[in-house]
CSV table of C-alpha atoms in Angstrom, one decimal:
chain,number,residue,atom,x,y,z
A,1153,UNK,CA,154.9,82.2,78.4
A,1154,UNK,CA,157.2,81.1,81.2
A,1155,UNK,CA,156.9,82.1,84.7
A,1156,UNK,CA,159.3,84.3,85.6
A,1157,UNK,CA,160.7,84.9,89.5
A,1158,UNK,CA,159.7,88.4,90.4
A,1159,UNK,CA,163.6,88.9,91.3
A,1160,UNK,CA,164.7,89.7,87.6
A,1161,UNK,CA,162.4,91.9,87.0
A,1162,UNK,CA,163.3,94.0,90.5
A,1163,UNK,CA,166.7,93.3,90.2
A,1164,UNK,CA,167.4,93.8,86.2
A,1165,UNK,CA,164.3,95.0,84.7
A,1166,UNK,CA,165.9,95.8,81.2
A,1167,UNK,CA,167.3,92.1,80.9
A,1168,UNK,CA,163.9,91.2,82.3
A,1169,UNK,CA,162.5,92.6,79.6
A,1170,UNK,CA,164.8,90.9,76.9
A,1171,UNK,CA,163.7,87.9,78.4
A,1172,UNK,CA,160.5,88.5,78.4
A,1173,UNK,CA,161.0,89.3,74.2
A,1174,UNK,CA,162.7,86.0,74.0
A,1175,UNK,CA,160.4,84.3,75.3
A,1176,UNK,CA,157.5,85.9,73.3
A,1177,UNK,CA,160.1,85.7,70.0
A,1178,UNK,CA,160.1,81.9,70.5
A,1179,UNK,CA,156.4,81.5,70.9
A,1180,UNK,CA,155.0,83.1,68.1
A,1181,UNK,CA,157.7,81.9,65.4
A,1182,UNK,CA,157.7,78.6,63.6
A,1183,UNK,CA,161.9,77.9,64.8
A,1184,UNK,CA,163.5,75.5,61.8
A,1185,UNK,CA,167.4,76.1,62.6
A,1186,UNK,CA,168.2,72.7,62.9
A,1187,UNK,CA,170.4,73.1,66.0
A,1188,UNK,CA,167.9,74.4,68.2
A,1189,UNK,CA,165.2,72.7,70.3
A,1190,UNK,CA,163.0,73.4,73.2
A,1191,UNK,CA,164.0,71.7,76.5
A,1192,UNK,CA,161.8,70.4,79.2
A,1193,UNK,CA,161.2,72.9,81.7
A,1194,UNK,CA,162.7,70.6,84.3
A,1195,UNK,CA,166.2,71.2,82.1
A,1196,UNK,CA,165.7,74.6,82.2
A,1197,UNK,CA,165.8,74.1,85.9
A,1198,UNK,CA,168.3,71.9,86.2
A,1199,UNK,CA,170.2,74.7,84.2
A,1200,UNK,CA,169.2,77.5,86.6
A,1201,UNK,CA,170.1,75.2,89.5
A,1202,UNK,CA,172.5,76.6,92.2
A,1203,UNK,CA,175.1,74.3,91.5
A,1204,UNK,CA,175.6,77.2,88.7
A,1205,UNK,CA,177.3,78.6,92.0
A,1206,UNK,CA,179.8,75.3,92.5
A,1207,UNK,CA,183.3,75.0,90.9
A,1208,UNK,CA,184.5,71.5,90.1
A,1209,UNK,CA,187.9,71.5,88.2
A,1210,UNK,CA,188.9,67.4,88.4
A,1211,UNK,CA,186.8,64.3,88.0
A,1212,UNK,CA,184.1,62.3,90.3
A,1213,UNK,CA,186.1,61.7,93.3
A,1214,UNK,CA,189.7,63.2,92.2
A,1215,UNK,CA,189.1,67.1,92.3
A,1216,UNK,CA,190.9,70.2,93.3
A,1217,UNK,CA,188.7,72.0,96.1
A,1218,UNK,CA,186.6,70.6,98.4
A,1219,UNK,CA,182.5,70.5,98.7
A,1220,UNK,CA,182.1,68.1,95.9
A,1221,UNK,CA,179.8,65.4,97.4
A,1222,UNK,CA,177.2,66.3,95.3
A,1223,UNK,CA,179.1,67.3,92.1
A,1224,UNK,CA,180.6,64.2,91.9
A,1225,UNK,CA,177.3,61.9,92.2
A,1226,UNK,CA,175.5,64.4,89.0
A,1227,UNK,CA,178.8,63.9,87.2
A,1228,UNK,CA,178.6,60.2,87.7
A,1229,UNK,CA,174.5,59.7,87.4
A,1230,UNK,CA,175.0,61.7,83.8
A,1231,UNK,CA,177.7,60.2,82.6
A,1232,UNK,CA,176.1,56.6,83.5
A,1233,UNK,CA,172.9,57.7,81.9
A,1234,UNK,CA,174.9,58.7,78.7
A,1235,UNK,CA,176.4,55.2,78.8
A,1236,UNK,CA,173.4,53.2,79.0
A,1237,UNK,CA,171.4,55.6,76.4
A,1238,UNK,CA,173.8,55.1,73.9
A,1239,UNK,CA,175.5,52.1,74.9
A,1240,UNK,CA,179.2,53.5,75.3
A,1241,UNK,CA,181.9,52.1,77.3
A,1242,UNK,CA,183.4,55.4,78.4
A,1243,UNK,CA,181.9,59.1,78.6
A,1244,UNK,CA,183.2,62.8,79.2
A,1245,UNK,CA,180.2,64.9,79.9
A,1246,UNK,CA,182.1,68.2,80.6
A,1247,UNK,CA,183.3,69.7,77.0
A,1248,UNK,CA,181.6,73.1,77.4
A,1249,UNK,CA,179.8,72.6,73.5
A,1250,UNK,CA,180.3,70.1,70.3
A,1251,UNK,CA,183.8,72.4,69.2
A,1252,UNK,CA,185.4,72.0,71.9
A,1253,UNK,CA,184.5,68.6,72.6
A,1254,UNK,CA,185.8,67.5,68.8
A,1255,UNK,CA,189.3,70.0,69.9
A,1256,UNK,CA,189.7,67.8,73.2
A,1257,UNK,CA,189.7,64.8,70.0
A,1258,UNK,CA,192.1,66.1,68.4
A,1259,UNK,CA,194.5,66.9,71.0
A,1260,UNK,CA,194.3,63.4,72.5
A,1261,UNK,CA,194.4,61.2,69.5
A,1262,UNK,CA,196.9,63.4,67.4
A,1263,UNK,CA,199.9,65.4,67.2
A,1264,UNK,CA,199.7,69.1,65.7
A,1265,UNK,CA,200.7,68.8,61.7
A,1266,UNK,CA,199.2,65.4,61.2
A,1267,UNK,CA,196.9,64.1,58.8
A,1268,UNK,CA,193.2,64.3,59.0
A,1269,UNK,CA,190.5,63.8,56.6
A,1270,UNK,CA,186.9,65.0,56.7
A,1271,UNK,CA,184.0,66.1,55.3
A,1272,UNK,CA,184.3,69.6,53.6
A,1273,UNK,CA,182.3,72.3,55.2
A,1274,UNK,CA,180.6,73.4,51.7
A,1275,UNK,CA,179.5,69.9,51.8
A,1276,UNK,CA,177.6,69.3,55.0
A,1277,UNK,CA,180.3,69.4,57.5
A,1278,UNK,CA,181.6,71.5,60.1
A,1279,UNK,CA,184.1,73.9,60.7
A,1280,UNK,CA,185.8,71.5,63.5
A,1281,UNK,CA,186.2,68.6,60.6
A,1282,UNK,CA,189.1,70.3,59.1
A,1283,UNK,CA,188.2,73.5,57.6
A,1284,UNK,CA,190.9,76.0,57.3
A,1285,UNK,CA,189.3,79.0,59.6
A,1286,UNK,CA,189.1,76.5,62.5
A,1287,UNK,CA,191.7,74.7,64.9
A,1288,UNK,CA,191.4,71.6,62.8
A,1289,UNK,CA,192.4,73.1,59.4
A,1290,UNK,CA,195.1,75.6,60.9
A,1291,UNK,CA,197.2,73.0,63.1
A,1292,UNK,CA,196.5,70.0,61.0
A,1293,UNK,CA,197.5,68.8,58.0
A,1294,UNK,CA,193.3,68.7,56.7
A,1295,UNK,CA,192.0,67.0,53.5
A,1296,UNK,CA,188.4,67.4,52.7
A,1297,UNK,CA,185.9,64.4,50.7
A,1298,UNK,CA,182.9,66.0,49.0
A,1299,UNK,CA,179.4,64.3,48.1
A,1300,UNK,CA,179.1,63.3,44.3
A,1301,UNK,CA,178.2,65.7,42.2
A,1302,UNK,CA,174.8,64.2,40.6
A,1303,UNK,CA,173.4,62.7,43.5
A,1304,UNK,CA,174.3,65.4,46.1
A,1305,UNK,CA,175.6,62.1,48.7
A,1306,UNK,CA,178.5,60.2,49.9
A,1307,UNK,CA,180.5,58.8,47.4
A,1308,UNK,CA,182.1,55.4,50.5
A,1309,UNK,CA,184.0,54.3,47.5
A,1310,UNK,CA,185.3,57.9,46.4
A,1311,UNK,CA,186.0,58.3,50.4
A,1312,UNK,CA,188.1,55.3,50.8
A,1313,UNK,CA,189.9,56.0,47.4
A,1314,UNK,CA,190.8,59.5,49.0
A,1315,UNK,CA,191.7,57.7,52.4
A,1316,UNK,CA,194.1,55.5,50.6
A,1317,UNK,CA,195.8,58.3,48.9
A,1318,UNK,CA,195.9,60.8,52.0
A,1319,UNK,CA,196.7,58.4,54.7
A,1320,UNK,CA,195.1,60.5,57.8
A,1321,UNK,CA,195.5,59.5,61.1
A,1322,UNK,CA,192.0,60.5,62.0
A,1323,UNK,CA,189.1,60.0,59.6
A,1324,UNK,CA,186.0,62.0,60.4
A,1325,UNK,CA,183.0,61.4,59.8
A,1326,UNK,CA,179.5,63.0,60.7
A,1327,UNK,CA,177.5,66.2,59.3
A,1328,UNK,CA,176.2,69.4,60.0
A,1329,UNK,CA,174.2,70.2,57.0
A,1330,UNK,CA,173.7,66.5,55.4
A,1331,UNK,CA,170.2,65.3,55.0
A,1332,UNK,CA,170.9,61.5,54.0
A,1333,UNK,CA,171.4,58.2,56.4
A,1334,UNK,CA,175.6,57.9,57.3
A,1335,UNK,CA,176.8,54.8,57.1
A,1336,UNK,CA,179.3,54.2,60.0
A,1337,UNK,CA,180.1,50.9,59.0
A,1338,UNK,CA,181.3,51.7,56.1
A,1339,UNK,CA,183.7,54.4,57.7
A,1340,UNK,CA,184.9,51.9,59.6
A,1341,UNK,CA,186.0,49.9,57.1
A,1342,UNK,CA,187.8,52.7,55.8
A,1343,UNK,CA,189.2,53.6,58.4
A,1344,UNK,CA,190.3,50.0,59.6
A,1345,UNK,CA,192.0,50.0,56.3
A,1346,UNK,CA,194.0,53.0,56.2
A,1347,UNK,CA,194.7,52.3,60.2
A,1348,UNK,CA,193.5,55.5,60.9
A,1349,UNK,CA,191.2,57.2,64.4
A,1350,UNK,CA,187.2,56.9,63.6
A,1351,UNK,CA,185.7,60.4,65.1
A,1352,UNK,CA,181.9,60.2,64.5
A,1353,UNK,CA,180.6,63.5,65.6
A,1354,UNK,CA,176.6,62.9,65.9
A,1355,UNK,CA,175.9,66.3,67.0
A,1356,UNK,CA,173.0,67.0,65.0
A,1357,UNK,CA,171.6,63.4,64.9
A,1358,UNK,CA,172.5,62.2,68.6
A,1359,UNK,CA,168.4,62.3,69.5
A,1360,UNK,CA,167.9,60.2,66.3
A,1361,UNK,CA,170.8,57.8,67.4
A,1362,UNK,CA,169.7,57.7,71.4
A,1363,UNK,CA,166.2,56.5,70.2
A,1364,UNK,CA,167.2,54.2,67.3
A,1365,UNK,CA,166.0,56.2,64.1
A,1366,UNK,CA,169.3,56.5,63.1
A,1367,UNK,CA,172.1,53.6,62.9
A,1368,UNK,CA,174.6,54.1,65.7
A,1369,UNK,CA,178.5,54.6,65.6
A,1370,UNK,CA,179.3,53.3,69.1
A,1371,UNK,CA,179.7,49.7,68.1
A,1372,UNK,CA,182.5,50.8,65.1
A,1373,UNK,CA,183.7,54.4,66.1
A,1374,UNK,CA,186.9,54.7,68.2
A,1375,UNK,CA,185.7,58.4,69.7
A,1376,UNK,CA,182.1,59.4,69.4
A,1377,UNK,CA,181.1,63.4,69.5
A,1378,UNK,CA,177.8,65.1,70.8
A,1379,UNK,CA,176.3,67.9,71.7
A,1380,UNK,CA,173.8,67.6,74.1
A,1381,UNK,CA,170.8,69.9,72.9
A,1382,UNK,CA,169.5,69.6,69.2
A,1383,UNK,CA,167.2,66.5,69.0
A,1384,UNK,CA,168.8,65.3,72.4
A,1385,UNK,CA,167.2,68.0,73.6
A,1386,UNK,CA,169.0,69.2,76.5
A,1387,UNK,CA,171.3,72.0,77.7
A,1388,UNK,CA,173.7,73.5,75.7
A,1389,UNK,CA,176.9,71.0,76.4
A,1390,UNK,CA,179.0,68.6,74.4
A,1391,UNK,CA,179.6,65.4,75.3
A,1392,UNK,CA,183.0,62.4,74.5
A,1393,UNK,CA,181.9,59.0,74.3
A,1394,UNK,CA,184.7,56.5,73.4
A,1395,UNK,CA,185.9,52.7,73.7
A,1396,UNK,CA,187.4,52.2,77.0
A,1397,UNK,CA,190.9,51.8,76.0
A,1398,UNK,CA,191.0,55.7,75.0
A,1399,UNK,CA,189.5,57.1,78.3
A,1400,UNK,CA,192.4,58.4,79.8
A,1401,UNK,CA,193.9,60.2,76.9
A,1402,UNK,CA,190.4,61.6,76.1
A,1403,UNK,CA,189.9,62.8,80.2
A,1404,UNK,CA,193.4,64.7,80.3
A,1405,UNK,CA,192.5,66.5,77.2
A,1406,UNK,CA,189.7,67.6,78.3
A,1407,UNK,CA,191.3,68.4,81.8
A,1408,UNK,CA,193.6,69.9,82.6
A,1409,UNK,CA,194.7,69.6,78.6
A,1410,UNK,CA,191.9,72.3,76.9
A,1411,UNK,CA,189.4,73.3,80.0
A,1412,UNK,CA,188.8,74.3,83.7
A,1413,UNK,CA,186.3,73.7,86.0
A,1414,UNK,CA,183.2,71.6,83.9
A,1415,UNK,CA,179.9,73.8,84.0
A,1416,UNK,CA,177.6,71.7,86.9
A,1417,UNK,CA,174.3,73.4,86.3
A,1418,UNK,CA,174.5,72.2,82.8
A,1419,UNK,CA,176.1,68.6,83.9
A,1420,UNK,CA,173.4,68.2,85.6
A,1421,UNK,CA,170.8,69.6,83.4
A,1422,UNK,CA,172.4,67.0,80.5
A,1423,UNK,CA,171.4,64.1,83.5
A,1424,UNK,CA,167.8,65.2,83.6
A,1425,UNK,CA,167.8,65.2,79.6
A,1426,UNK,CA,169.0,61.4,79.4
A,1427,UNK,CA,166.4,60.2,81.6
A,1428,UNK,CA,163.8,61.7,79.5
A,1429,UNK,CA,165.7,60.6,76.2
A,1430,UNK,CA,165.6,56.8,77.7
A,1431,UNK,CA,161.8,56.4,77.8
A,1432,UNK,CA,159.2,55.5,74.6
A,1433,UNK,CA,157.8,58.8,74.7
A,1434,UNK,CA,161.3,60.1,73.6
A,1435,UNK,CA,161.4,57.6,71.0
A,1436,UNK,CA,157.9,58.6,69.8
A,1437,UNK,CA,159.1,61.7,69.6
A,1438,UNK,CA,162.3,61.4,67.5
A,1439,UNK,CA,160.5,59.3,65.0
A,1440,UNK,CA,158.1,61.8,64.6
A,1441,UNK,CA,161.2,64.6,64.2
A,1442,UNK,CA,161.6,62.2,60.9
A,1443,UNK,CA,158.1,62.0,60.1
A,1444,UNK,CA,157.7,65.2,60.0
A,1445,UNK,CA,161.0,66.1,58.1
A,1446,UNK,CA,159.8,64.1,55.3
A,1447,UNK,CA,156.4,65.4,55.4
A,1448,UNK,CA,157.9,68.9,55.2
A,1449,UNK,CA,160.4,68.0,52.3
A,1450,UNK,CA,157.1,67.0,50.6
A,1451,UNK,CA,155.2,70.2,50.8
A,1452,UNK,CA,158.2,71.8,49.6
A,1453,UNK,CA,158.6,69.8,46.5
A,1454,UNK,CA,154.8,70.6,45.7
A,1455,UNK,CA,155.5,74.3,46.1
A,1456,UNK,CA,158.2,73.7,43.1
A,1457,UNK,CA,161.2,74.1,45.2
A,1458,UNK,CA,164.6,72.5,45.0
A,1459,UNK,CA,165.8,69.9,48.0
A,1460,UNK,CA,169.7,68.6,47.7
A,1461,UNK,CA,169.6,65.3,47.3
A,1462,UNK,CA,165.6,65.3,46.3
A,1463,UNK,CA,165.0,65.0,50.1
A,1464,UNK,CA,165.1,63.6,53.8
A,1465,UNK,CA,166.1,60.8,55.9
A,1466,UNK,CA,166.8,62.5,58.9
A,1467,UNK,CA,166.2,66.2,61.1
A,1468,UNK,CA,167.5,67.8,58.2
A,1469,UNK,CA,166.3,69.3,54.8
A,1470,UNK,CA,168.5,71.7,52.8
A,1471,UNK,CA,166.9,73.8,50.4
A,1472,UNK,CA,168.4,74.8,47.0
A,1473,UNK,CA,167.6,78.7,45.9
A,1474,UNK,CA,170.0,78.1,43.2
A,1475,UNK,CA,166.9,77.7,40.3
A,1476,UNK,CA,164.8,81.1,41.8
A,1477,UNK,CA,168.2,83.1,41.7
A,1478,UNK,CA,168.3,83.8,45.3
A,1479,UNK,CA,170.3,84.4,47.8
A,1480,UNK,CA,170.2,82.4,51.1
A,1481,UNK,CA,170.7,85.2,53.2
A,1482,UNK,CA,168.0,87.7,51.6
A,1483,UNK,CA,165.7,84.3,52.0
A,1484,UNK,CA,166.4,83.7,55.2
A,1485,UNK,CA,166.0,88.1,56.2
A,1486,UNK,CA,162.7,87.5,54.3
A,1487,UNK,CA,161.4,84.1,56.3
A,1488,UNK,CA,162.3,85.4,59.4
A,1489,UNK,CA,159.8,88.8,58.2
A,1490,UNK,CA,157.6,86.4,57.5
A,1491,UNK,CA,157.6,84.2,61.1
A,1492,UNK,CA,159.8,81.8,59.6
A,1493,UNK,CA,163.0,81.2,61.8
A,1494,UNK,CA,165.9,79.4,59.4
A,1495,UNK,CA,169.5,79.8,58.3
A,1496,UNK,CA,171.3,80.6,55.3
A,1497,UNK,CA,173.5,77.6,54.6
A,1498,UNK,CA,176.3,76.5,52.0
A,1499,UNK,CA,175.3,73.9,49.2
A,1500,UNK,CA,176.9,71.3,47.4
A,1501,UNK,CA,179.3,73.0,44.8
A,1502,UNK,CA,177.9,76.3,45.9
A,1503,UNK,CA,178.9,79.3,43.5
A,1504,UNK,CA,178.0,81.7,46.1
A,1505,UNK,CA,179.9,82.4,49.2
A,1506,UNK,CA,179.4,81.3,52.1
A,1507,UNK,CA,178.3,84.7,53.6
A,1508,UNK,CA,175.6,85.1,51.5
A,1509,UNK,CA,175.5,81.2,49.8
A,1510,UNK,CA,172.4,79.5,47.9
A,1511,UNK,CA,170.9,77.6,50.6
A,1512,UNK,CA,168.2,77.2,53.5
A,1513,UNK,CA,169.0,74.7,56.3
A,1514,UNK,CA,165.9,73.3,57.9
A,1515,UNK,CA,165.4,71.1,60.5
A,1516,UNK,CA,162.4,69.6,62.7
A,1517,UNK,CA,163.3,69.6,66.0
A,1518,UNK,CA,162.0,72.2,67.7
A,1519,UNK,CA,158.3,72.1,66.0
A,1520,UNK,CA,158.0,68.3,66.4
A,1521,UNK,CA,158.9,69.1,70.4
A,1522,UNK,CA,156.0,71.8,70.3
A,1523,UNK,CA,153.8,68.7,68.7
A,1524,UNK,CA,153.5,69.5,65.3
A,1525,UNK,CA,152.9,66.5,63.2
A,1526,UNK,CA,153.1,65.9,59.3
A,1527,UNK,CA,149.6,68.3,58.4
A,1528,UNK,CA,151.1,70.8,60.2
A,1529,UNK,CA,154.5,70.4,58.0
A,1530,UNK,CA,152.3,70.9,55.1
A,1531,UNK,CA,151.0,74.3,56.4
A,1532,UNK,CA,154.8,75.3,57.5
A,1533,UNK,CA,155.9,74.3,53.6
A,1534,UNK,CA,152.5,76.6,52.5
A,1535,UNK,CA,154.5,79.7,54.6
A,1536,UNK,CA,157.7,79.2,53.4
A,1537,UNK,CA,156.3,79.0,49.6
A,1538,UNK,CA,154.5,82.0,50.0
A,1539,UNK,CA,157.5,84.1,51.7
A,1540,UNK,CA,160.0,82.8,49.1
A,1541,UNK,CA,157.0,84.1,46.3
A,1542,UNK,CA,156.7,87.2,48.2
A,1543,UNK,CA,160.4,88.0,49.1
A,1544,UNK,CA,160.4,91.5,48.5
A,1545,UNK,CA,157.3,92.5,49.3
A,1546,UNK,CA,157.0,93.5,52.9
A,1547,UNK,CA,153.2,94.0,53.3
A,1548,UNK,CA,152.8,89.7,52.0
A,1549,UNK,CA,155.3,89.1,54.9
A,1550,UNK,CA,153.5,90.9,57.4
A,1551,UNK,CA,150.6,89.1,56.4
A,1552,UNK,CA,152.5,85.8,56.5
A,1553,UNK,CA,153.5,86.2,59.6
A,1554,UNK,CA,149.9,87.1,61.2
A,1555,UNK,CA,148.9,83.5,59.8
A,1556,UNK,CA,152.0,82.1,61.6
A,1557,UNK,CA,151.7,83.5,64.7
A,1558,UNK,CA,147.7,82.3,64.6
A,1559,UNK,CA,149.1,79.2,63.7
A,1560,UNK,CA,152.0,78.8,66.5
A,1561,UNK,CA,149.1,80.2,69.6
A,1562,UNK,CA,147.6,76.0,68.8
A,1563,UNK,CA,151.0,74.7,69.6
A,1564,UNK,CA,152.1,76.3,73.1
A,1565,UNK,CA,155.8,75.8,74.3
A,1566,UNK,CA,157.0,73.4,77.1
């Protein structure tokens, strides 16, 4: 459990005590959302720093109040951390999350009503790719490429047909629910060929990218997306890495275009993340996140579930309820009884809607950080088997999650 300051209690005892619920919440439950991670504790306080208490509207050395000696050498040390972690000419660390951070994009690369052209949200990407609830699919002209239909991936030929026909200005490329290898290099090609933007947003897979499990898109993407927790695992932040010639548009979009003053406590939180994701033991670390996604996919298959696209090469594996005639919200309601922290999520071609759709969305992260290898992905696949058997019986999900919390007390938190 962490330490907690006496001061919240005395101060705030009920938020105290939520706290202290959080805290127990996240140590006795086996946490699969793929966006989440557990952070170092000297993130967490980097985080709680006190330059929570320091506003910094402007860049390193050009701001608009005074006091910034310190704000401006964080800003810089994390921003040249970024650069040399991922190898990018030019970094923004100061979009407040990945939405915004992909809004900043748009607004600096196009003009409202112009053509984009991403991947459809019922297909693995996100609502910022062009989906009509979002910015990107209300003030832009958005087209969406699917996977193909028998093998549940990307179709680069069917995508650089559609690219020819569509002619976006910004092609966008990069998942939130995709569990297969993305070629970048092929994106770029397409892209290249149609003369449009390449947007890369590695949100989910920027850990994977940072410690080379993953091909790159620096070397072929024009503007290069992140947040900065998931399997980066830092604070929650987003992040703009681009080629050099597109700085300055992509800086005055971000400010004084779309934000204020840049939150410093979790500038400088993102720093103290790039320093650890720069070292072997990172590395280890994110191969094992793959590792032990693949070992997980595995158990499921033996427990005769369904995976879109048969399985795993990254974070991410998305399980189709789809043959067991359930529902991936009453699955999820029932894992979560069970000890079993996951969301609902959309599938390929889904017939159900996306309130209530016909898949789980899984992802390693946050186990692999607690250092849970591939036999313990094997017990993990054993609860989930047993919940999804036992979904509406509430007595075999009690039980369930007895064995889980049993088996998350061997694997403390950071």
């Amino acid at each position: 459990m962490t330490q907690r300051s006496p001061e919240i209690q005395q101060a705030d005892p009920e938020v105290f005590e939520i706290l202290e619920a959080e805290d127990q919440r996240q140590h006795t439950t086996v946490r699969l959302i793929a966006s989440e991670n557990y952070t170092s504790k000297a993130v967490m306080e980097a985080t709680g720093s006190r330059l929570t208490n320091k506003y910094s509207e402007g860049y390193p050395g050009k701001r608009y109040y005074q006091g910034q000696e310190n704000t401006d050498r964080i800003e810089r040390l994390a921003c040249e951390r970024a650069k040399s972690l991922f190898g990018a000419e030019h970094v923004n660390i100061q979009p407040y999350s990945g939405s915004p951070a992909n809004l900043a994009v748009f607004y600096a690369m196009l003009e409202p009503g112009d053509k984009v052209l991403g991947m459809g949200l019922p297909f693995g990407g996100h609502l910022t790719h062009g989906w009509k609830v979002s910015f990107s699919g209300r003030f832009y002209d958005a087209h969406a490429y699917a996977v193909d239909p028998t093998t549940e991936q990307i179709d680069y030929d069917a995508v650089a047909r559609q690219a020819r026909e569509v002619r976006p200005k910004m092609l966008i490329c990069g998942a939130s629910a995709y569990p297969r290898t993305i070629d970048f290099q092929r994106f770029a090609e397409i892209a290249r060929e149609v003369d449009a933007v390449l947007l890369a947003d590695i949100a989910h897979i920027a850990g994977l990218v940072a410690a080379g499990v993953h091909p790159s898109p620096i070397d072929v993407a024009d503007v290069v997306t992140t947040t900065t927790h998931k399997t980066l695992r830092g604070p929650r932040g987003g992040m703009i890495m681009c080629k050099a010639e597109h700085a300055k548009a992509i800086d005055r979009a971000v400010f004084p275009g779309l934000q204020g003053g840049p939150h410093m406590n979790a500038v400088a939180a993102a720093a103290v993340a790039f320093g650890e994701a720069n070292t072997d033991d990172f590395k280890a670390y994110a191969q094992q996140v793959v590792d032990n996604a693949r070992a997980l996919a595995e158990g499921l298959l033996t427990h005769g579930l369904r995976l879109v696209t048969g399985g795993t090469d990254n974070h991410l594996v998305l399980l189709d309820l789809t043959p067991r005639e359930l529902g991936g919200r009453a699955a999820a309601t029932a894992l979560e009884k069970a000890g079993v922290v996951v969301n609902s999520n959309s599938i390929p071609f889904d017939k159900r809607k996306p309130f209530d759709p016909s898949g789980i969305r899984i992802g390693t992260a946050a186990v692999t950080t607690r250092g849970m290898d591939q036999g313990a992905m094997g017990q993990i696949a054993g609860f989930i088997g047993r919940a999804l058997d036992n979904i509406d019986d509430d007595t075999a999900l009690s039980a369930i999650r007895a064995d889980v919390e049993a088996f998350c007390a061997d694997y403390p938190i950071p």
